[in-house]
PDB file of C-alpha atoms in Angstrom:
ATOM      1  CA  UNK A 127      -3.740  -4.879   8.548  1.00  0.00           C
ATOM      2  CA  UNK A 128      -1.714  -7.628   6.852  1.00  0.00           C
ATOM      3  CA  UNK A 129      -2.313  -8.192   3.164  1.00  0.00           C
ATOM      4  CA  UNK A 130      -1.808 -11.455   1.219  1.00  0.00           C
ATOM      5  CA  UNK A 131       0.356  -9.848  -1.509  1.00  0.00           C
ATOM      6  CA  UNK A 132       1.226  -6.472  -3.009  1.00  0.00           C
ATOM      7  CA  UNK A 133      -0.118  -5.766  -6.488  1.00  0.00           C
ATOM      8  CA  UNK A 134       2.863  -3.521  -7.299  1.00  0.00           C
ATOM      9  CA  UNK A 135       5.451  -6.057  -6.096  1.00  0.00           C
ATOM     10  CA  UNK A 136       3.728  -8.741  -8.190  1.00  0.00           C
ATOM     11  CA  UNK A 137       4.339  -6.658 -11.316  1.00  0.00           C
ATOM     12  CA  UNK A 138       8.047  -6.074 -10.588  1.00  0.00           C
ATOM     13  CA  UNK A 139      10.091  -9.097  -9.537  1.00  0.00           C
ATOM     14  CA  UNK A 140      13.086  -6.997  -8.436  1.00  0.00           C
ATOM     15  CA  UNK A 141      10.990  -5.024  -5.961  1.00  0.00           C
ATOM     16  CA  UNK A 142       9.369  -8.217  -4.732  1.00  0.00           C
ATOM     17  CA  UNK A 143      12.811  -9.643  -3.918  1.00  0.00           C
ATOM     18  CA  UNK A 144      13.972  -6.358  -2.374  1.00  0.00           C
ATOM     19  CA  UNK A 145      11.039  -5.827  -0.010  1.00  0.00           C
ATOM     20  CA  UNK A 146      10.006  -9.440   0.587  1.00  0.00           C
ATOM     21  CA  UNK A 147       7.064 -10.563   2.668  1.00  0.00           C
ATOM     22  CA  UNK A 148       8.028  -8.524   5.743  1.00  0.00           C
ATOM     23  CA  UNK A 149       6.371  -5.393   4.332  1.00  0.00           C
ATOM     24  CA  UNK A 150       3.041  -7.201   3.905  1.00  0.00           C
ATOM     25  CA  UNK A 151       2.421  -7.270   7.661  1.00  0.00           C
ATOM     26  CA  UNK A 152       2.142  -3.460   7.683  1.00  0.00           C
ATOM     27  CA  UNK A 153       0.377  -3.198   4.334  1.00  0.00           C
ATOM     28  CA  UNK A 154      -3.254  -2.354   3.687  1.00  0.00           C
ATOM     29  CA  UNK A 155      -5.850  -2.218   0.954  1.00  0.00           C
ATOM     30  CA  UNK A 156      -5.833   0.977  -1.102  1.00  0.00           C
ATOM     31  CA  UNK A 157      -9.051   2.907  -0.386  1.00  0.00           C
ATOM     32  CA  UNK A 158      -9.156   4.141  -4.004  1.00  0.00           C
ATOM     33  CA  UNK A 159      -8.598   0.981  -6.085  1.00  0.00           C
ATOM     34  CA  UNK A 160      -9.146  -1.564  -3.265  1.00  0.00           C
ATOM     35  CA  UNK A 161      -6.059  -3.600  -4.198  1.00  0.00           C
ATOM     36  CA  UNK A 162      -3.647  -4.940  -1.534  1.00  0.00           C
ATOM     37  CA  UNK A 163      -0.432  -2.930  -1.195  1.00  0.00           C
ATOM     38  CA  UNK A 164       2.663  -3.333   0.990  1.00  0.00           C
ATOM     39  CA  UNK A 165       3.821  -0.445   3.177  1.00  0.00           C
ATOM     40  CA  UNK A 166       6.709   0.430   0.840  1.00  0.00           C
ATOM     41  CA  UNK A 167       4.344   1.136  -2.048  1.00  0.00           C
ATOM     42  CA  UNK A 168       1.911   3.388  -0.197  1.00  0.00           C
ATOM     43  CA  UNK A 169       1.933   7.166  -0.255  1.00  0.00           C
ATOM     44  CA  UNK A 170       0.127   9.775   1.807  1.00  0.00           C
ATOM     45  CA  UNK A 171      -2.449  12.125   0.279  1.00  0.00           C
ATOM     46  CA  UNK A 172      -4.071  15.040   2.096  1.00  0.00           C
ATOM     47  CA  UNK A 173      -7.370  16.869   1.748  1.00  0.00           C
ATOM     48  CA  UNK A 174      -9.570  19.385   3.505  1.00  0.00           C
ATOM     49  CA  UNK A 175     -13.171  18.442   4.285  1.00  0.00           C
ATOM     50  CA  UNK A 176     -15.550  20.888   2.608  1.00  0.00           C
ATOM     51  CA  UNK A 177     -18.148  20.873   5.398  1.00  0.00           C
ATOM     52  CA  UNK A 178     -15.827  21.831   8.286  1.00  0.00           C
ATOM     53  CA  UNK A 179     -12.428  22.734   6.717  1.00  0.00           C
ATOM     54  CA  UNK A 180     -10.535  20.170   8.818  1.00  0.00           C
ATOM     55  CA  UNK A 181      -7.455  18.525   7.355  1.00  0.00           C
ATOM     56  CA  UNK A 182      -7.295  14.759   6.893  1.00  0.00           C
ATOM     57  CA  UNK A 183      -5.003  12.272   5.186  1.00  0.00           C
ATOM     58  CA  UNK A 184      -4.842   8.666   4.050  1.00  0.00           C
ATOM     59  CA  UNK A 185      -2.367   6.167   2.666  1.00  0.00           C
ATOM     60  CA  UNK A 186      -3.054   5.012  -0.892  1.00  0.00           C
ATOM     61  CA  UNK A 187      -1.075   2.890  -3.344  1.00  0.00           C
ATOM     62  CA  UNK A 188       1.663   4.500  -5.416  1.00  0.00           C
ATOM     63  CA  UNK A 189      -0.175   3.780  -8.688  1.00  0.00           C
ATOM     64  CA  UNK A 190      -3.277   5.715  -7.622  1.00  0.00           C
ATOM     65  CA  UNK A 191      -1.206   8.573  -6.246  1.00  0.00           C
ATOM     66  CA  UNK A 192       0.981   8.929  -9.344  1.00  0.00           C
ATOM     67  CA  UNK A 193      -2.011   8.791 -11.698  1.00  0.00           C
ATOM     68  CA  UNK A 194      -4.027  11.232  -9.507  1.00  0.00           C
ATOM     69  CA  UNK A 195      -6.899   8.725  -9.251  1.00  0.00           C
ATOM     70  CA  UNK A 196      -7.373   9.811  -5.639  1.00  0.00           C
ATOM     71  CA  UNK A 197      -8.687  13.190  -6.860  1.00  0.00           C
ATOM     72  CA  UNK A 198     -11.833  11.395  -8.103  1.00  0.00           C
ATOM     73  CA  UNK A 199     -12.307   9.751  -4.683  1.00  0.00           C
ATOM     74  CA  UNK A 200     -15.238  11.553  -3.053  1.00  0.00           C
ATOM     75  CA  UNK A 201     -14.457  14.871  -4.730  1.00  0.00           C
ATOM     76  CA  UNK A 202     -17.877  16.173  -3.675  1.00  0.00           C
ATOM     77  CA  UNK A 203     -16.842  16.254   0.014  1.00  0.00           C
ATOM     78  CA  UNK A 204     -13.080  16.833  -0.255  1.00  0.00           C
ATOM     79  CA  UNK A 205     -10.811  19.648  -1.454  1.00  0.00           C
ATOM     80  CA  UNK A 206      -7.577  17.899  -2.424  1.00  0.00           C
ATOM     81  CA  UNK A 207      -4.274  19.312  -1.218  1.00  0.00           C
ATOM     82  CA  UNK A 208      -1.893  16.608  -2.431  1.00  0.00           C
TER      83      UNK A 208
END
């Protein structure tokens, strides 16, 4: 889903020039912090559902991944792998 801007690119002018607007077409909103993020600033996290032990994954923004904010995201139903 295209996003209007990337919150990480907005903070760093060099990255904004490097990646440009082309990466916005494949960007998405982070499911943890709900901010728009381009595809270059998204990272994959994985978990196992507690009720059926199936693996799942999602793309979240680099800020949430590096600060481990995703571990607080529905921790009742998910066992975090990464």
